[in-house]
């Protein structure tokens, strides 16, 4: 059994603030150690279920958060950026299941460190008219590749978002949001044990391949800056809904990859920090 793990940082056990998840932050080094341990708990669960091959993709920020020497030796690591598929780099239809570790809720939710990909620069996103963030877009892209997402860890808002998107996905809340930068934390040992147990349980039976998706999907993004939207109109196939909202239609995962280009354009124009 081949398992793919996409690991973000905002939904990791114990982390609640930008200082925990951004390089240079007062608690970033501690945060990346906690990140590694959440991933390792998921790896142990996958091994218990019989995984023979595990690929971990560092999917947060600059994507150089996980230290290779801190990762479980049974897992391979994809590290650094840019990556054509960003948070899903390395995922192909050859994998039997995908896990989302340390994920967070989308921009319009009151969850810990909630945002959609680029902090406040992205105000809203929709996939085929359905509100979406990193969770839903990762799930839909994995499904387009024929890979089921079987488990997700994060705060309770992220877990609720995943359940709303696909109730069959096993979720593990490692903290409970009180506000965007405050949460009630599960004890660290308890949270890691819960991750390991949930992953092992989710993979205990052969994951069910998702049903084929529609040939094309439509992604719409509302930006804070009209300048970003106007610049993106220079990309063939991108159209405007209004002065700050653009959309494009195409097959996943190609559409996911194009969205990565949109974000690089936005970053070059704005240079905004993610949590102000």
PDB file of C-alpha atoms in Angstrom:
ATOM      1  CA  UNK A   1       0.000   0.000   0.000  1.00  0.00           C
ATOM      2  CA  UNK A   2       1.364   3.412  -1.029  1.00  0.00           C
ATOM      3  CA  UNK A   3       0.441   6.408   1.130  1.00  0.00           C
ATOM      4  CA  UNK A   4       0.812  10.117   0.425  1.00  0.00           C
ATOM      5  CA  UNK A   5       0.896  12.704   3.244  1.00  0.00           C
ATOM      6  CA  UNK A   6       0.466  16.435   2.650  1.00  0.00           C
ATOM      7  CA  UNK A   7       1.460  18.311   5.798  1.00  0.00           C
ATOM      8  CA  UNK A   8       0.595  21.915   6.568  1.00  0.00           C
ATOM      9  CA  UNK A   9       1.525  23.659   9.810  1.00  0.00           C
ATOM     10  CA  UNK A  10      -1.321  25.807  11.123  1.00  0.00           C
ATOM     11  CA  UNK A  11      -3.323  22.758  12.201  1.00  0.00           C
ATOM     12  CA  UNK A  12      -0.456  21.074  14.048  1.00  0.00           C
ATOM     13  CA  UNK A  13      -0.820  20.136  17.703  1.00  0.00           C
ATOM     14  CA  UNK A  14      -0.124  23.061  20.026  1.00  0.00           C
ATOM     15  CA  UNK A  15       0.300  25.840  17.437  1.00  0.00           C
ATOM     16  CA  UNK A  16      -1.952  28.917  17.548  1.00  0.00           C
ATOM     17  CA  UNK A  17      -0.055  31.987  16.331  1.00  0.00           C
ATOM     18  CA  UNK A  18       1.989  33.287  13.403  1.00  0.00           C
ATOM     19  CA  UNK A  19       5.005  33.251  15.724  1.00  0.00           C
ATOM     20  CA  UNK A  20       4.601  29.457  15.839  1.00  0.00           C
ATOM     21  CA  UNK A  21       4.554  28.855  12.093  1.00  0.00           C
ATOM     22  CA  UNK A  22       6.642  31.525  10.357  1.00  0.00           C
ATOM     23  CA  UNK A  23      10.438  31.401  10.020  1.00  0.00           C
ATOM     24  CA  UNK A  24      11.910  33.949  12.401  1.00  0.00           C
ATOM     25  CA  UNK A  25       8.966  33.706  14.762  1.00  0.00           C
ATOM     26  CA  UNK A  26       9.777  33.343  18.446  1.00  0.00           C
ATOM     27  CA  UNK A  27       8.376  29.814  18.585  1.00  0.00           C
ATOM     28  CA  UNK A  28       8.951  28.666  15.000  1.00  0.00           C
ATOM     29  CA  UNK A  29      11.718  26.190  15.843  1.00  0.00           C
ATOM     30  CA  UNK A  30       9.504  24.620  18.487  1.00  0.00           C
ATOM     31  CA  UNK A  31       6.628  24.628  15.997  1.00  0.00           C
ATOM     32  CA  UNK A  32       8.543  22.736  13.341  1.00  0.00           C
ATOM     33  CA  UNK A  33       9.482  20.097  15.924  1.00  0.00           C
ATOM     34  CA  UNK A  34       5.807  19.678  16.829  1.00  0.00           C
ATOM     35  CA  UNK A  35       4.991  19.497  13.116  1.00  0.00           C
ATOM     36  CA  UNK A  36       7.409  16.621  12.649  1.00  0.00           C
ATOM     37  CA  UNK A  37       5.891  14.682  15.520  1.00  0.00           C
ATOM     38  CA  UNK A  38       2.355  14.985  14.133  1.00  0.00           C
ATOM     39  CA  UNK A  39       3.649  13.685  10.800  1.00  0.00           C
ATOM     40  CA  UNK A  40       5.514  10.866  12.501  1.00  0.00           C
ATOM     41  CA  UNK A  41       2.337   9.834  14.310  1.00  0.00           C
ATOM     42  CA  UNK A  42       0.574   9.605  10.941  1.00  0.00           C
ATOM     43  CA  UNK A  43       3.479   7.627   9.497  1.00  0.00           C
ATOM     44  CA  UNK A  44       3.333   5.152  12.396  1.00  0.00           C
ATOM     45  CA  UNK A  45      -0.395   4.727  11.832  1.00  0.00           C
ATOM     46  CA  UNK A  46       0.164   4.076   8.140  1.00  0.00           C
ATOM     47  CA  UNK A  47       2.845   1.501   8.909  1.00  0.00           C
ATOM     48  CA  UNK A  48       0.529  -0.244  11.356  1.00  0.00           C
ATOM     49  CA  UNK A  49      -2.028  -0.509   8.541  1.00  0.00           C
ATOM     50  CA  UNK A  50       0.542  -2.112   6.259  1.00  0.00           C
ATOM     51  CA  UNK A  51       1.926   0.789   4.221  1.00  0.00           C
ATOM     52  CA  UNK A  52       4.988  -0.213   2.221  1.00  0.00           C
ATOM     53  CA  UNK A  53       5.768   3.204   0.752  1.00  0.00           C
ATOM     54  CA  UNK A  54       5.098   6.631   2.321  1.00  0.00           C
ATOM     55  CA  UNK A  55       5.780  10.004   0.714  1.00  0.00           C
ATOM     56  CA  UNK A  56       5.533  13.181   2.814  1.00  0.00           C
ATOM     57  CA  UNK A  57       5.190  16.593   1.156  1.00  0.00           C
ATOM     58  CA  UNK A  58       6.097  19.671   3.222  1.00  0.00           C
ATOM     59  CA  UNK A  59       3.190  21.904   2.192  1.00  0.00           C
ATOM     60  CA  UNK A  60       3.557  24.958   4.443  1.00  0.00           C
ATOM     61  CA  UNK A  61       4.880  28.366   3.495  1.00  0.00           C
ATOM     62  CA  UNK A  62       8.364  28.076   2.031  1.00  0.00           C
ATOM     63  CA  UNK A  63       7.965  24.296   2.291  1.00  0.00           C
ATOM     64  CA  UNK A  64      11.257  23.859   4.153  1.00  0.00           C
ATOM     65  CA  UNK A  65       9.833  23.364   7.625  1.00  0.00           C
ATOM     66  CA  UNK A  66      10.344  19.647   8.194  1.00  0.00           C
ATOM     67  CA  UNK A  67      13.903  18.707   9.081  1.00  0.00           C
ATOM     68  CA  UNK A  68      14.792  15.458   7.296  1.00  0.00           C
ATOM     69  CA  UNK A  69      16.523  14.080  10.373  1.00  0.00           C
ATOM     70  CA  UNK A  70      13.359  14.630  12.439  1.00  0.00           C
ATOM     71  CA  UNK A  71      11.157  12.617  10.064  1.00  0.00           C
ATOM     72  CA  UNK A  72      10.339   8.958  10.607  1.00  0.00           C
ATOM     73  CA  UNK A  73      12.914   6.899   8.638  1.00  0.00           C
ATOM     74  CA  UNK A  74      10.176   4.966   6.829  1.00  0.00           C
ATOM     75  CA  UNK A  75       9.013   8.098   4.988  1.00  0.00           C
ATOM     76  CA  UNK A  76      10.460   9.945   1.999  1.00  0.00           C
ATOM     77  CA  UNK A  77      10.251  13.746   1.988  1.00  0.00           C
ATOM     78  CA  UNK A  78       9.504  16.332  -0.715  1.00  0.00           C
ATOM     79  CA  UNK A  79      10.898  19.663   0.477  1.00  0.00           C
ATOM     80  CA  UNK A  80      11.295  23.177  -0.938  1.00  0.00           C
ATOM     81  CA  UNK A  81       9.625  25.293  -3.629  1.00  0.00           C
ATOM     82  CA  UNK A  82       8.492  26.153  -6.212  1.00  0.00           C
ATOM     83  CA  UNK A  83       6.649  22.931  -6.904  1.00  0.00           C
ATOM     84  CA  UNK A  84       4.275  22.504  -9.860  1.00  0.00           C
ATOM     85  CA  UNK A  85       1.541  21.071  -7.620  1.00  0.00           C
ATOM     86  CA  UNK A  86       2.457  22.922  -4.452  1.00  0.00           C
ATOM     87  CA  UNK A  87       0.718  21.362  -1.467  1.00  0.00           C
ATOM     88  CA  UNK A  88       0.110  18.185  -3.483  1.00  0.00           C
ATOM     89  CA  UNK A  89       3.508  17.841  -5.118  1.00  0.00           C
ATOM     90  CA  UNK A  90       4.362  14.225  -5.824  1.00  0.00           C
ATOM     91  CA  UNK A  91       0.792  12.939  -5.633  1.00  0.00           C
ATOM     92  CA  UNK A  92      -0.110  10.622  -8.517  1.00  0.00           C
ATOM     93  CA  UNK A  93      -2.739   8.001  -9.174  1.00  0.00           C
ATOM     94  CA  UNK A  94      -0.244   5.341  -8.084  1.00  0.00           C
ATOM     95  CA  UNK A  95      -0.969   6.131  -4.423  1.00  0.00           C
ATOM     96  CA  UNK A  96      -3.692   4.207  -2.615  1.00  0.00           C
ATOM     97  CA  UNK A  97      -4.662   6.958  -0.180  1.00  0.00           C
ATOM     98  CA  UNK A  98      -3.800  10.503   0.894  1.00  0.00           C
ATOM     99  CA  UNK A  99      -3.634  12.043   4.366  1.00  0.00           C
ATOM    100  CA  UNK A 100      -3.864  15.743   5.229  1.00  0.00           C
ATOM    101  CA  UNK A 101      -1.926  16.512   8.414  1.00  0.00           C
ATOM    102  CA  UNK A 102      -1.927  19.891  10.170  1.00  0.00           C
ATOM    103  CA  UNK A 103      -4.541  21.487   7.911  1.00  0.00           C
ATOM    104  CA  UNK A 104      -6.587  24.601   8.735  1.00  0.00           C
ATOM    105  CA  UNK A 105      -9.985  26.019   7.824  1.00  0.00           C
ATOM    106  CA  UNK A 106     -10.658  28.413   4.967  1.00  0.00           C
ATOM    107  CA  UNK A 107     -10.672  32.210   5.021  1.00  0.00           C
ATOM    108  CA  UNK A 108     -14.303  32.749   6.028  1.00  0.00           C
ATOM    109  CA  UNK A 109     -14.189  30.386   9.016  1.00  0.00           C
ATOM    110  CA  UNK A 110     -13.347  31.262  12.618  1.00  0.00           C
ATOM    111  CA  UNK A 111     -10.641  28.651  12.977  1.00  0.00           C
ATOM    112  CA  UNK A 112      -7.080  28.708  14.265  1.00  0.00           C
ATOM    113  CA  UNK A 113      -4.919  30.625  11.755  1.00  0.00           C
ATOM    114  CA  UNK A 114      -7.734  30.309   9.219  1.00  0.00           C
ATOM    115  CA  UNK A 115      -7.030  31.554   5.690  1.00  0.00           C
ATOM    116  CA  UNK A 116      -7.032  30.324   2.113  1.00  0.00           C
ATOM    117  CA  UNK A 117      -3.526  29.841   0.756  1.00  0.00           C
ATOM    118  CA  UNK A 118      -2.358  33.499   0.952  1.00  0.00           C
ATOM    119  CA  UNK A 119      -3.580  34.961   4.217  1.00  0.00           C
ATOM    120  CA  UNK A 120      -5.769  38.004   3.735  1.00  0.00           C
ATOM    121  CA  UNK A 121      -4.865  38.468   0.055  1.00  0.00           C
ATOM    122  CA  UNK A 122      -7.424  35.797  -0.928  1.00  0.00           C
ATOM    123  CA  UNK A 123     -10.815  36.746   0.462  1.00  0.00           C
ATOM    124  CA  UNK A 124     -12.951  33.913  -0.937  1.00  0.00           C
ATOM    125  CA  UNK A 125     -12.706  30.923  -3.251  1.00  0.00           C
ATOM    126  CA  UNK A 126     -15.277  28.731  -4.973  1.00  0.00           C
ATOM    127  CA  UNK A 127     -14.956  25.421  -6.786  1.00  0.00           C
ATOM    128  CA  UNK A 128     -17.929  24.827  -9.081  1.00  0.00           C
ATOM    129  CA  UNK A 129     -19.797  27.421  -7.047  1.00  0.00           C
ATOM    130  CA  UNK A 130     -19.053  25.751  -3.723  1.00  0.00           C
ATOM    131  CA  UNK A 131     -17.029  27.679  -1.092  1.00  0.00           C
ATOM    132  CA  UNK A 132     -13.604  26.088  -0.916  1.00  0.00           C
ATOM    133  CA  UNK A 133     -10.235  26.478   0.777  1.00  0.00           C
ATOM    134  CA  UNK A 134      -7.122  24.378   0.972  1.00  0.00           C
ATOM    135  CA  UNK A 135      -9.036  21.383   2.330  1.00  0.00           C
ATOM    136  CA  UNK A 136     -11.663  21.150  -0.390  1.00  0.00           C
ATOM    137  CA  UNK A 137      -9.282  21.936  -3.231  1.00  0.00           C
ATOM    138  CA  UNK A 138      -6.816  19.285  -2.047  1.00  0.00           C
ATOM    139  CA  UNK A 139      -9.624  16.744  -1.716  1.00  0.00           C
ATOM    140  CA  UNK A 140     -11.017  17.500  -5.178  1.00  0.00           C
ATOM    141  CA  UNK A 141      -7.603  17.402  -6.830  1.00  0.00           C
ATOM    142  CA  UNK A 142      -6.708  14.101  -5.170  1.00  0.00           C
ATOM    143  CA  UNK A 143     -10.058  12.691  -6.282  1.00  0.00           C
ATOM    144  CA  UNK A 144      -9.359  13.788  -9.859  1.00  0.00           C
ATOM    145  CA  UNK A 145      -6.174  11.721  -9.664  1.00  0.00           C
ATOM    146  CA  UNK A 146      -8.160   8.760  -8.368  1.00  0.00           C
ATOM    147  CA  UNK A 147      -6.732   8.966  -4.841  1.00  0.00           C
ATOM    148  CA  UNK A 148      -9.060   9.087  -1.809  1.00  0.00           C
ATOM    149  CA  UNK A 149      -8.299  11.419   1.087  1.00  0.00           C
ATOM    150  CA  UNK A 150      -8.965   9.172   4.070  1.00  0.00           C
ATOM    151  CA  UNK A 151      -7.882  11.240   7.101  1.00  0.00           C
ATOM    152  CA  UNK A 152      -7.287  14.842   8.157  1.00  0.00           C
ATOM    153  CA  UNK A 153      -5.839  16.390  11.310  1.00  0.00           C
ATOM    154  CA  UNK A 154      -6.218  19.996  12.442  1.00  0.00           C
ATOM    155  CA  UNK A 155      -8.390  22.107  14.714  1.00  0.00           C
ATOM    156  CA  UNK A 156     -12.098  21.446  15.122  1.00  0.00           C
ATOM    157  CA  UNK A 157     -12.985  24.037  12.454  1.00  0.00           C
ATOM    158  CA  UNK A 158     -10.778  22.282   9.900  1.00  0.00           C
ATOM    159  CA  UNK A 159     -12.294  18.938  10.840  1.00  0.00           C
ATOM    160  CA  UNK A 160     -15.806  20.334  10.429  1.00  0.00           C
ATOM    161  CA  UNK A 161     -14.887  21.747   7.021  1.00  0.00           C
ATOM    162  CA  UNK A 162     -13.573  18.365   5.892  1.00  0.00           C
ATOM    163  CA  UNK A 163     -16.687  16.597   7.173  1.00  0.00           C
ATOM    164  CA  UNK A 164     -18.885  19.061   5.280  1.00  0.00           C
ATOM    165  CA  UNK A 165     -16.883  18.390   2.129  1.00  0.00           C
ATOM    166  CA  UNK A 166     -16.723  14.587   2.548  1.00  0.00           C
ATOM    167  CA  UNK A 167     -18.196  12.936   5.624  1.00  0.00           C
ATOM    168  CA  UNK A 168     -16.357   9.677   4.932  1.00  0.00           C
ATOM    169  CA  UNK A 169     -12.970  11.211   5.790  1.00  0.00           C
ATOM    170  CA  UNK A 170     -11.747  10.416   9.304  1.00  0.00           C
ATOM    171  CA  UNK A 171     -10.874  13.623  11.167  1.00  0.00           C
ATOM    172  CA  UNK A 172      -8.716  14.188  14.246  1.00  0.00           C
ATOM    173  CA  UNK A 173      -9.176  17.477  16.132  1.00  0.00           C
ATOM    174  CA  UNK A 174      -5.935  18.270  17.949  1.00  0.00           C
ATOM    175  CA  UNK A 175      -7.204  21.618  19.279  1.00  0.00           C
ATOM    176  CA  UNK A 176     -10.465  23.534  19.620  1.00  0.00           C
ATOM    177  CA  UNK A 177     -10.619  27.076  18.293  1.00  0.00           C
ATOM    178  CA  UNK A 178     -11.580  29.873  20.659  1.00  0.00           C
ATOM    179  CA  UNK A 179     -10.640  32.498  18.074  1.00  0.00           C
ATOM    180  CA  UNK A 180      -8.237  32.876  15.175  1.00  0.00           C
ATOM    181  CA  UNK A 181      -5.178  32.961  17.421  1.00  0.00           C
ATOM    182  CA  UNK A 182      -6.425  31.073  20.470  1.00  0.00           C
ATOM    183  CA  UNK A 183      -7.418  27.470  21.125  1.00  0.00           C
ATOM    184  CA  UNK A 184      -7.919  24.842  23.781  1.00  0.00           C
ATOM    185  CA  UNK A 185      -5.185  22.289  23.151  1.00  0.00           C
ATOM    186  CA  UNK A 186      -5.385  18.549  23.490  1.00  0.00           C
ATOM    187  CA  UNK A 187      -2.471  17.176  25.519  1.00  0.00           C
ATOM    188  CA  UNK A 188       0.377  16.534  23.112  1.00  0.00           C
ATOM    189  CA  UNK A 189       0.730  12.822  23.829  1.00  0.00           C
ATOM    190  CA  UNK A 190      -3.028  12.333  23.558  1.00  0.00           C
ATOM    191  CA  UNK A 191      -3.208  14.179  20.234  1.00  0.00           C
ATOM    192  CA  UNK A 192      -0.391  12.165  18.699  1.00  0.00           C
ATOM    193  CA  UNK A 193      -1.892   8.893  19.888  1.00  0.00           C
ATOM    194  CA  UNK A 194      -5.220   9.940  18.357  1.00  0.00           C
ATOM    195  CA  UNK A 195      -3.548  10.719  15.015  1.00  0.00           C
ATOM    196  CA  UNK A 196      -1.765   7.380  14.937  1.00  0.00           C
ATOM    197  CA  UNK A 197      -4.888   5.434  15.850  1.00  0.00           C
ATOM    198  CA  UNK A 198      -7.129   7.303  13.409  1.00  0.00           C
ATOM    199  CA  UNK A 199      -4.752   6.847  10.469  1.00  0.00           C
ATOM    200  CA  UNK A 200      -4.322   3.149  11.199  1.00  0.00           C
ATOM    201  CA  UNK A 201      -8.098   2.754  11.396  1.00  0.00           C
ATOM    202  CA  UNK A 202      -8.759   4.734   8.227  1.00  0.00           C
ATOM    203  CA  UNK A 203      -6.315   2.550   6.292  1.00  0.00           C
ATOM    204  CA  UNK A 204      -7.286  -0.763   7.916  1.00  0.00           C
ATOM    205  CA  UNK A 205      -9.554  -1.622   5.018  1.00  0.00           C
ATOM    206  CA  UNK A 206      -8.605  -0.996   1.411  1.00  0.00           C
ATOM    207  CA  UNK A 207      -9.363   2.682   0.637  1.00  0.00           C
ATOM    208  CA  UNK A 208     -12.158   3.128  -1.883  1.00  0.00           C
ATOM    209  CA  UNK A 209     -11.132   4.896  -5.067  1.00  0.00           C
ATOM    210  CA  UNK A 210     -13.253   8.019  -5.659  1.00  0.00           C
ATOM    211  CA  UNK A 211     -15.827   8.060  -8.438  1.00  0.00           C
ATOM    212  CA  UNK A 212     -14.682   9.814 -11.618  1.00  0.00           C
ATOM    213  CA  UNK A 213     -15.202  13.570 -11.495  1.00  0.00           C
ATOM    214  CA  UNK A 214     -16.590  15.807 -14.193  1.00  0.00           C
ATOM    215  CA  UNK A 215     -14.124  16.424 -16.983  1.00  0.00           C
ATOM    216  CA  UNK A 216     -13.755  20.074 -16.011  1.00  0.00           C
ATOM    217  CA  UNK A 217     -14.120  22.235 -12.917  1.00  0.00           C
ATOM    218  CA  UNK A 218     -14.421  25.987 -12.437  1.00  0.00           C
ATOM    219  CA  UNK A 219     -12.319  27.796  -9.851  1.00  0.00           C
ATOM    220  CA  UNK A 220     -13.163  31.375  -8.847  1.00  0.00           C
ATOM    221  CA  UNK A 221     -11.050  33.514  -6.518  1.00  0.00           C
ATOM    222  CA  UNK A 222     -11.885  36.872  -4.977  1.00  0.00           C
ATOM    223  CA  UNK A 223      -8.720  38.843  -4.224  1.00  0.00           C
ATOM    224  CA  UNK A 224      -8.266  41.734  -1.857  1.00  0.00           C
ATOM    225  CA  UNK A 225      -6.456  43.638  -4.584  1.00  0.00           C
ATOM    226  CA  UNK A 226      -8.085  44.624  -7.869  1.00  0.00           C
ATOM    227  CA  UNK A 227      -4.549  44.882  -9.262  1.00  0.00           C
ATOM    228  CA  UNK A 228      -4.044  41.129  -8.839  1.00  0.00           C
ATOM    229  CA  UNK A 229      -7.309  40.348 -10.594  1.00  0.00           C
ATOM    230  CA  UNK A 230      -6.529  42.729 -13.455  1.00  0.00           C
ATOM    231  CA  UNK A 231      -3.078  41.230 -13.969  1.00  0.00           C
ATOM    232  CA  UNK A 232      -4.396  37.666 -14.000  1.00  0.00           C
ATOM    233  CA  UNK A 233      -6.664  38.556 -16.920  1.00  0.00           C
ATOM    234  CA  UNK A 234      -3.511  38.412 -19.048  1.00  0.00           C
ATOM    235  CA  UNK A 235      -3.507  34.619 -18.645  1.00  0.00           C
ATOM    236  CA  UNK A 236      -5.488  32.890 -21.425  1.00  0.00           C
ATOM    237  CA  UNK A 237      -8.739  31.425 -20.125  1.00  0.00           C
ATOM    238  CA  UNK A 238      -8.978  33.681 -17.068  1.00  0.00           C
ATOM    239  CA  UNK A 239     -12.103  35.856 -16.997  1.00  0.00           C
ATOM    240  CA  UNK A 240     -13.469  38.455 -14.584  1.00  0.00           C
ATOM    241  CA  UNK A 241     -16.661  38.281 -12.525  1.00  0.00           C
ATOM    242  CA  UNK A 242     -16.018  41.747 -11.095  1.00  0.00           C
ATOM    243  CA  UNK A 243     -13.031  43.984 -10.416  1.00  0.00           C
ATOM    244  CA  UNK A 244     -11.548  41.616  -7.816  1.00  0.00           C
ATOM    245  CA  UNK A 245     -12.880  38.169  -8.774  1.00  0.00           C
ATOM    246  CA  UNK A 246     -11.484  35.971 -11.530  1.00  0.00           C
ATOM    247  CA  UNK A 247     -12.314  32.492 -12.693  1.00  0.00           C
ATOM    248  CA  UNK A 248     -11.037  29.765 -14.977  1.00  0.00           C
ATOM    249  CA  UNK A 249     -12.357  26.403 -16.112  1.00  0.00           C
ATOM    250  CA  UNK A 250     -10.316  23.310 -16.803  1.00  0.00           C
ATOM    251  CA  UNK A 251      -9.533  19.785 -15.652  1.00  0.00           C
ATOM    252  CA  UNK A 252      -8.066  19.041 -12.264  1.00  0.00           C
ATOM    253  CA  UNK A 253      -5.207  18.773 -11.408  1.00  0.00           C
ATOM    254  CA  UNK A 254      -4.190  21.160 -14.229  1.00  0.00           C
ATOM    255  CA  UNK A 255      -6.483  23.814 -12.753  1.00  0.00           C
ATOM    256  CA  UNK A 256      -4.825  23.369  -9.351  1.00  0.00           C
ATOM    257  CA  UNK A 257      -1.457  23.899 -10.991  1.00  0.00           C
ATOM    258  CA  UNK A 258      -2.699  27.040 -12.749  1.00  0.00           C
ATOM    259  CA  UNK A 259      -3.926  28.377  -9.416  1.00  0.00           C
ATOM    260  CA  UNK A 260      -0.345  28.059  -8.179  1.00  0.00           C
ATOM    261  CA  UNK A 261       0.670  30.445 -10.969  1.00  0.00           C
ATOM    262  CA  UNK A 262      -2.053  32.870  -9.862  1.00  0.00           C
ATOM    263  CA  UNK A 263      -0.591  32.875  -6.353  1.00  0.00           C
ATOM    264  CA  UNK A 264       2.901  33.567  -7.625  1.00  0.00           C
ATOM    265  CA  UNK A 265       1.552  36.519  -9.601  1.00  0.00           C
ATOM    266  CA  UNK A 266      -0.271  37.795  -6.523  1.00  0.00           C
ATOM    267  CA  UNK A 267       2.816  37.414  -4.341  1.00  0.00           C
ATOM    268  CA  UNK A 268       4.936  39.393  -6.807  1.00  0.00           C
ATOM    269  CA  UNK A 269       2.403  42.229  -6.798  1.00  0.00           C
ATOM    270  CA  UNK A 270       1.597  42.462  -3.101  1.00  0.00           C
ATOM    271  CA  UNK A 271       4.343  41.070  -0.878  1.00  0.00           C
ATOM    272  CA  UNK A 272       1.818  40.859   1.947  1.00  0.00           C
ATOM    273  CA  UNK A 273       2.597  38.886   5.121  1.00  0.00           C
ATOM    274  CA  UNK A 274       0.044  36.127   5.641  1.00  0.00           C
ATOM    275  CA  UNK A 275      -1.450  36.895   9.067  1.00  0.00           C
ATOM    276  CA  UNK A 276      -1.734  40.648   9.442  1.00  0.00           C
TER     277      UNK A 276
END
